[in-house]
């Protein structure tokens, strides 16, 4: 308040603060972050290049569109969008370092090689030439007629540009991968050299069955410190999650069955008990008024009907009812309203648009003039169908005109405007007519028709089995009692109390801020839980209560650990590395017990195992079915007839004696071998190079800080 008072009495002080901030920004734009905090429109930087909120939203939009097209969930893609943007920035930087530039000419010349177009034949003519000009025209039309669609294209184009840059960069860099003569000769030698050995293996699994070894947090931490590159960690949280689903009880199930039986054979309250699903005169209205699922007026194939009635529908009479039956958490009664075949139609059209219609860009004719022209053409074509092609030059649908006006085979389910589909359904093969739609006047010619499969129109009265108020109240009571029990308790107490109550427990150990979904949970509340867990005020041991909107499900969350950027928290990766660390501790004990053993038989007797023989090779280091490169290396490193020191292998501790070495020269000359090695290395290069770029990049991620302050949306 004292500072505010000074500013009010001395306005020059406020002007000084603004001037100071402006000066700092002009001298160094990044300084404004220090004055006012991070710019909420800049989510991070890659080697100094900004990742903006707009770029992030565009990348997320593209991923969500792809997910929707593939029938996958659209949520939880934020982290994938971020990683793709980071990699795209790195690729762009390499692209520019190589002297390339993403110009308009470059984009259109390379577009045909992108995965989105390369395998799609519709973008190439009969000679295999890419239809560049036609695609440009379609995009220009979209820009004029559908601003929203054009905006989507611009977002998609950005992703395409990054893919084209990646293709160019990988092609240039991988072209420099070669295999030297000396390297190839050494690899051929390793390929052909064989060593015959006798060995004793003390298997880790067998040893640990007899010897108990506890892996401490310190043991895990030491292993992580020895392998820092493998355990670079981004900020994450270790969470305990207990889920209380609001599931219908047996009483709720019985109540729903009683309700649908009343609607089916009794009568609705609104009709005074006289109208039911069996005797109603208006099935669609009855369903809309009484069902938990909407009425579907379309004819569908049997496999689109509820599974319970799919096998009965073919022999059923129109008006026949089915049920009540139980289907996916609901009670259903069904009534067959009609059946008919679904014809497929091959048609072509000429579109005569008018000024103001969606297809009327640059068209000057009025609606009346368009109708007069369409009627004139329709009359000529109806009298002589062979003249159809003469009028294609007048069509305002250039894409179909290029195909002779053809629209291909369509069915009643094809997403055409209703007026067009109605004409196709009601007219026979050879018919020609003029149809008005929002796009203009269509001269339609039906070239062919063929009968399709039988379709069925079915009214489904659905009552979802929902938890009652009493059931939801009990779920809420259980969840609140549980959070009271665990308040201030240890994580072990949290787990044990959950298991004792037979509650659904999960433990996402490395939950990231932008994962979108929690492993073992997957509700609409997951994002809120992650936001809570990453709040700066949150401390280990904190608990919180969440209610899932729309379902009444309850969730209790316990913050068990906070992993900041750096090396991974040992306990968060215990599941991944405990076996490896335990084996290493076992290897140390086994080696100490072996000591300076005199012979293999002595070691075999000491550990209750047997002496074995094998032939090993450096390039393919398999020993008795296990890949053991250290053992193969030792076989060629120890003198013939000498016993080796204990070797810490991947599956056990080995001690060996080399009996002899031989050479098994394999077919193929040095040139062929060199080419195969180069080809193999080139195939492995891309992923390794990308990882190297990312590991060595200066990547700054402000998302958590910004999201905590201003939220995900502006």
Short mmCIF file of N, CA, C and O in Angstrom, two decimals, residues 340-413:
data_model
loop_
_atom_site.label_atom_id
_atom_site.label_comp_id
_atom_site.label_asym_id
_atom_site.label_seq_id
_atom_site.Cartn_x
_atom_site.Cartn_y
_atom_site.Cartn_z
N UNK A 340 -35.44 -52.83 -46.41
CA UNK A 340 -35.32 -52.61 -47.85
C UNK A 340 -33.86 -52.77 -48.25
O UNK A 340 -32.96 -52.67 -47.42
N UNK A 341 -33.67 -53.02 -49.54
CA UNK A 341 -32.29 -53.13 -50.04
C UNK A 341 -31.70 -51.74 -50.22
O UNK A 341 -32.41 -50.78 -50.53
N UNK A 342 -30.39 -51.64 -50.04
CA UNK A 342 -29.69 -50.36 -50.17
C UNK A 342 -28.95 -50.35 -51.50
O UNK A 342 -27.90 -50.98 -51.64
N UNK A 343 -29.55 -49.68 -52.52
CA UNK A 343 -28.96 -49.67 -53.86
C UNK A 343 -27.68 -48.83 -53.90
O UNK A 343 -27.57 -47.81 -53.22
N UNK A 344 -26.74 -49.28 -54.74
CA UNK A 344 -25.56 -48.48 -55.06
C UNK A 344 -25.79 -47.86 -56.43
O UNK A 344 -26.28 -48.52 -57.34
N UNK A 345 -25.43 -46.60 -56.58
CA UNK A 345 -25.71 -45.87 -57.82
C UNK A 345 -24.45 -45.25 -58.38
O UNK A 345 -23.68 -44.62 -57.64
N UNK A 346 -24.24 -45.43 -59.69
CA UNK A 346 -23.13 -44.77 -60.39
C UNK A 346 -23.73 -43.58 -61.14
O UNK A 346 -24.61 -43.74 -61.99
N UNK A 347 -23.26 -42.37 -60.81
CA UNK A 347 -23.87 -41.18 -61.42
C UNK A 347 -22.80 -40.17 -61.83
O UNK A 347 -21.65 -40.24 -61.40
N UNK A 348 -23.24 -39.21 -62.65
CA UNK A 348 -22.39 -38.09 -63.05
C UNK A 348 -23.26 -36.83 -63.05
O UNK A 348 -24.50 -36.93 -63.10
N UNK A 349 -22.59 -35.69 -62.93
CA UNK A 349 -23.39 -34.46 -62.89
C UNK A 349 -22.63 -33.29 -63.50
O UNK A 349 -21.41 -33.30 -63.64
N UNK A 350 -23.41 -32.27 -63.85
CA UNK A 350 -22.88 -30.97 -64.27
C UNK A 350 -23.51 -29.96 -63.32
O UNK A 350 -24.73 -29.92 -63.16
N UNK A 351 -22.68 -29.16 -62.65
CA UNK A 351 -23.19 -28.20 -61.69
C UNK A 351 -23.22 -26.80 -62.30
O UNK A 351 -22.20 -26.29 -62.77
N UNK A 352 -24.39 -26.19 -62.28
CA UNK A 352 -24.55 -24.82 -62.74
C UNK A 352 -24.80 -23.96 -61.50
O UNK A 352 -25.90 -23.96 -60.93
N UNK A 353 -23.77 -23.27 -61.06
CA UNK A 353 -23.87 -22.45 -59.84
C UNK A 353 -24.38 -21.05 -60.20
O UNK A 353 -24.44 -20.66 -61.37
N UNK A 354 -24.75 -20.32 -59.16
CA UNK A 354 -25.20 -18.93 -59.37
C UNK A 354 -24.52 -18.03 -58.35
O UNK A 354 -23.95 -18.50 -57.35
N UNK A 355 -24.56 -16.76 -58.59
CA UNK A 355 -23.91 -15.79 -57.72
C UNK A 355 -24.46 -15.91 -56.29
O UNK A 355 -25.67 -15.91 -56.08
N UNK A 356 -23.53 -16.05 -55.34
CA UNK A 356 -23.93 -16.15 -53.94
C UNK A 356 -24.00 -17.57 -53.42
O UNK A 356 -24.04 -17.79 -52.21
N UNK A 357 -24.00 -18.59 -54.31
CA UNK A 357 -24.01 -19.99 -53.86
C UNK A 357 -22.59 -20.39 -53.46
O UNK A 357 -21.61 -19.76 -53.90
N UNK A 358 -22.43 -21.42 -52.62
CA UNK A 358 -21.09 -21.82 -52.17
C UNK A 358 -20.12 -22.13 -53.30
O UNK A 358 -18.92 -21.93 -53.16
N UNK A 359 -20.64 -22.64 -54.42
CA UNK A 359 -19.77 -22.96 -55.56
C UNK A 359 -19.74 -21.84 -56.59
O UNK A 359 -19.19 -22.01 -57.68
N UNK A 360 -20.32 -20.68 -56.24
CA UNK A 360 -20.47 -19.61 -57.22
C UNK A 360 -19.40 -18.55 -57.19
O UNK A 360 -19.67 -17.39 -57.54
N UNK A 361 -18.20 -18.89 -56.77
CA UNK A 361 -17.11 -17.93 -56.76
C UNK A 361 -16.82 -17.46 -58.19
O UNK A 361 -16.64 -18.27 -59.11
N UNK A 362 -16.79 -16.14 -58.37
CA UNK A 362 -16.54 -15.51 -59.68
C UNK A 362 -17.68 -15.75 -60.69
O UNK A 362 -17.53 -15.45 -61.88
N UNK A 363 -18.81 -16.33 -60.23
CA UNK A 363 -19.96 -16.55 -61.12
C UNK A 363 -20.84 -15.30 -61.11
O UNK A 363 -21.20 -14.80 -60.05
N UNK A 364 -21.22 -14.82 -62.29
CA UNK A 364 -22.00 -13.58 -62.39
C UNK A 364 -23.50 -13.86 -62.57
O UNK A 364 -24.33 -13.00 -62.29
N UNK A 365 -23.88 -15.06 -63.07
CA UNK A 365 -25.28 -15.32 -63.39
C UNK A 365 -26.16 -15.35 -62.14
O UNK A 365 -25.71 -15.75 -61.06
N UNK A 366 -27.40 -14.93 -62.30
CA UNK A 366 -28.36 -14.95 -61.20
C UNK A 366 -28.91 -16.37 -61.03
O UNK A 366 -28.68 -17.26 -61.87
N UNK A 367 -29.69 -16.56 -59.98
CA UNK A 367 -30.28 -17.87 -59.73
C UNK A 367 -31.25 -18.23 -60.86
O UNK A 367 -31.29 -19.39 -61.31
N UNK A 368 -32.01 -17.25 -61.33
CA UNK A 368 -32.97 -17.50 -62.40
C UNK A 368 -32.26 -17.89 -63.69
O UNK A 368 -32.68 -18.80 -64.42
N UNK A 369 -31.15 -17.21 -63.97
CA UNK A 369 -30.38 -17.52 -65.18
C UNK A 369 -29.76 -18.91 -65.08
O UNK A 369 -29.69 -19.66 -66.07
N UNK A 370 -29.31 -19.28 -63.88
CA UNK A 370 -28.72 -20.60 -63.67
C UNK A 370 -29.77 -21.69 -63.90
O UNK A 370 -29.49 -22.71 -64.55
N UNK A 371 -30.97 -21.49 -63.39
CA UNK A 371 -32.03 -22.49 -63.57
C UNK A 371 -32.39 -22.64 -65.05
O UNK A 371 -32.57 -23.77 -65.55
N UNK A 372 -32.49 -21.51 -65.75
CA UNK A 372 -32.83 -21.56 -67.17
C UNK A 372 -31.77 -22.33 -67.96
O UNK A 372 -32.10 -23.17 -68.81
N UNK A 373 -30.47 -22.06 -67.65
CA UNK A 373 -29.39 -22.76 -68.34
C UNK A 373 -29.41 -24.25 -68.01
O UNK A 373 -29.26 -25.10 -68.90
N UNK A 374 -29.61 -24.58 -66.72
CA UNK A 374 -29.62 -25.98 -66.31
C UNK A 374 -30.78 -26.74 -66.96
O UNK A 374 -30.62 -27.88 -67.42
N UNK A 375 -31.96 -26.12 -67.00
CA UNK A 375 -33.12 -26.78 -67.62
C UNK A 375 -32.87 -27.04 -69.10
O UNK A 375 -33.26 -28.08 -69.65
N UNK A 376 -32.21 -26.07 -69.75
CA UNK A 376 -31.91 -26.21 -71.19
C UNK A 376 -30.95 -27.38 -71.42
O UNK A 376 -31.17 -28.22 -72.29
N UNK A 377 -29.88 -27.42 -70.60
CA UNK A 377 -28.90 -28.52 -70.75
C UNK A 377 -29.55 -29.85 -70.41
O UNK A 377 -29.36 -30.86 -71.10
N UNK A 378 -30.37 -29.85 -69.34
CA UNK A 378 -31.03 -31.09 -68.92
C UNK A 378 -31.92 -31.66 -70.01
O UNK A 378 -31.95 -32.88 -70.23
N UNK A 379 -32.64 -30.81 -70.70
CA UNK A 379 -33.52 -31.26 -71.77
C UNK A 379 -32.73 -31.89 -72.92
O UNK A 379 -33.12 -32.92 -73.48
N UNK A 380 -31.60 -31.26 -73.27
CA UNK A 380 -30.76 -31.78 -74.37
C UNK A 380 -30.17 -33.14 -73.99
O UNK A 380 -30.21 -34.10 -74.77
N UNK A 381 -29.63 -33.24 -72.76
CA UNK A 381 -28.99 -34.49 -72.33
C UNK A 381 -30.02 -35.60 -72.15
O UNK A 381 -29.75 -36.77 -72.46
N UNK A 382 -31.23 -35.22 -71.69
CA UNK A 382 -32.27 -36.23 -71.51
C UNK A 382 -32.66 -36.84 -72.86
O UNK A 382 -32.90 -38.05 -72.96
N UNK A 383 -32.67 -36.01 -73.87
CA UNK A 383 -33.01 -36.49 -75.22
C UNK A 383 -31.86 -37.27 -75.84
O UNK A 383 -32.08 -38.23 -76.58
N UNK A 384 -30.63 -36.86 -75.54
CA UNK A 384 -29.45 -37.53 -76.12
C UNK A 384 -28.32 -37.55 -75.08
O UNK A 384 -27.50 -36.62 -75.03
N UNK A 385 -28.25 -38.59 -74.25
CA UNK A 385 -27.24 -38.66 -73.18
C UNK A 385 -25.80 -38.53 -73.69
O UNK A 385 -24.91 -38.13 -72.93
N UNK A 386 -25.57 -38.86 -74.96
CA UNK A 386 -24.22 -38.79 -75.51
C UNK A 386 -23.69 -37.35 -75.52
O UNK A 386 -22.47 -37.13 -75.58
N UNK A 387 -24.59 -36.37 -75.45
CA UNK A 387 -24.17 -34.97 -75.48
C UNK A 387 -23.74 -34.45 -74.09
O UNK A 387 -23.35 -33.28 -73.96
N UNK A 388 -23.83 -35.31 -73.06
CA UNK A 388 -23.50 -34.90 -71.69
C UNK A 388 -22.11 -34.26 -71.61
O UNK A 388 -21.92 -33.19 -71.02
N UNK A 389 -21.13 -34.91 -72.22
CA UNK A 389 -19.74 -34.45 -72.09
C UNK A 389 -19.51 -33.09 -72.74
O UNK A 389 -18.57 -32.37 -72.38
N UNK A 390 -20.38 -32.70 -73.69
CA UNK A 390 -20.19 -31.42 -74.38
C UNK A 390 -20.40 -30.24 -73.42
O UNK A 390 -19.90 -29.14 -73.67
N UNK A 391 -21.13 -30.47 -72.33
CA UNK A 391 -21.46 -29.37 -71.41
C UNK A 391 -20.60 -29.35 -70.14
O UNK A 391 -20.81 -28.52 -69.26
N UNK A 392 -19.65 -30.30 -70.04
CA UNK A 392 -18.80 -30.37 -68.85
C UNK A 392 -18.00 -29.08 -68.64
O UNK A 392 -17.70 -28.70 -67.51
N UNK A 393 -17.68 -28.40 -69.75
CA UNK A 393 -16.89 -27.17 -69.64
C UNK A 393 -17.64 -26.07 -68.89
O UNK A 393 -17.05 -25.11 -68.41
N UNK A 394 -18.98 -26.21 -68.78
CA UNK A 394 -19.79 -25.22 -68.07
C UNK A 394 -19.94 -25.54 -66.59
O UNK A 394 -20.49 -24.75 -65.83
N UNK A 395 -19.47 -26.74 -66.18
CA UNK A 395 -19.69 -27.17 -64.80
C UNK A 395 -18.85 -26.36 -63.81
O UNK A 395 -17.69 -26.06 -64.06
N UNK A 396 -19.47 -26.01 -62.69
CA UNK A 396 -18.76 -25.30 -61.63
C UNK A 396 -18.21 -26.25 -60.57
O UNK A 396 -17.89 -25.85 -59.45
N UNK A 397 -18.11 -27.53 -60.94
CA UNK A 397 -17.43 -28.53 -60.09
C UNK A 397 -16.26 -29.09 -60.90
O UNK A 397 -16.37 -30.15 -61.52
N UNK A 398 -15.11 -28.38 -60.92
CA UNK A 398 -14.00 -28.77 -61.79
C UNK A 398 -13.42 -30.15 -61.47
O UNK A 398 -12.95 -30.84 -62.37
N UNK A 399 -13.45 -30.56 -60.20
CA UNK A 399 -12.85 -31.85 -59.85
C UNK A 399 -13.63 -33.00 -60.48
O UNK A 399 -13.04 -33.96 -61.00
N UNK A 400 -14.98 -32.94 -60.45
CA UNK A 400 -15.76 -34.01 -61.09
C UNK A 400 -15.74 -33.85 -62.61
O UNK A 400 -15.74 -34.85 -63.34
N UNK A 401 -15.72 -32.62 -63.09
CA UNK A 401 -15.68 -32.39 -64.54
C UNK A 401 -14.44 -33.02 -65.15
O UNK A 401 -14.48 -33.55 -66.27
N UNK A 402 -13.32 -32.99 -64.40
CA UNK A 402 -12.07 -33.59 -64.89
C UNK A 402 -12.20 -35.11 -65.01
O UNK A 402 -11.42 -35.75 -65.73
N UNK A 403 -13.19 -35.68 -64.29
CA UNK A 403 -13.43 -37.13 -64.35
C UNK A 403 -14.66 -37.45 -65.21
O UNK A 403 -15.30 -38.48 -65.01
N UNK A 404 -14.98 -36.56 -66.14
CA UNK A 404 -16.15 -36.78 -67.00
C UNK A 404 -17.46 -36.53 -66.28
O UNK A 404 -18.51 -37.01 -66.71
N UNK A 405 -17.38 -35.78 -65.15
CA UNK A 405 -18.58 -35.49 -64.37
C UNK A 405 -18.90 -36.58 -63.36
O UNK A 405 -19.84 -36.45 -62.57
N UNK A 406 -18.13 -37.68 -63.38
CA UNK A 406 -18.45 -38.84 -62.55
C UNK A 406 -18.28 -38.56 -61.07
O UNK A 406 -17.32 -37.92 -60.64
N UNK A 407 -19.23 -39.07 -60.28
CA UNK A 407 -19.17 -39.00 -58.82
C UNK A 407 -18.91 -40.38 -58.22
O UNK A 407 -18.95 -40.55 -57.00
N UNK A 408 -18.68 -41.37 -59.08
CA UNK A 408 -18.41 -42.72 -58.61
C UNK A 408 -19.65 -43.39 -58.07
O UNK A 408 -20.77 -42.91 -58.21
N UNK A 409 -19.44 -44.54 -57.44
CA UNK A 409 -20.55 -45.29 -56.85
C UNK A 409 -20.90 -44.69 -55.50
O UNK A 409 -20.04 -44.41 -54.68
N UNK A 410 -22.20 -44.48 -55.27
CA UNK A 410 -22.65 -43.92 -54.00
C UNK A 410 -23.78 -44.79 -53.45
O UNK A 410 -24.42 -45.56 -54.18
N UNK A 411 -24.03 -44.64 -52.14
CA UNK A 411 -25.14 -45.33 -51.46
C UNK A 411 -25.93 -44.27 -50.70
O UNK A 411 -25.50 -43.12 -50.61
N UNK A 412 -27.07 -44.64 -50.13
CA UNK A 412 -27.82 -43.66 -49.34
C UNK A 412 -27.04 -43.12 -48.16
O UNK A 412 -27.41 -42.07 -47.61
N UNK A 413 -25.96 -43.80 -47.76
CA UNK A 413 -25.16 -43.32 -46.63
C UNK A 413 -24.07 -42.36 -47.06
O UNK A 413 -23.38 -41.76 -46.23
#
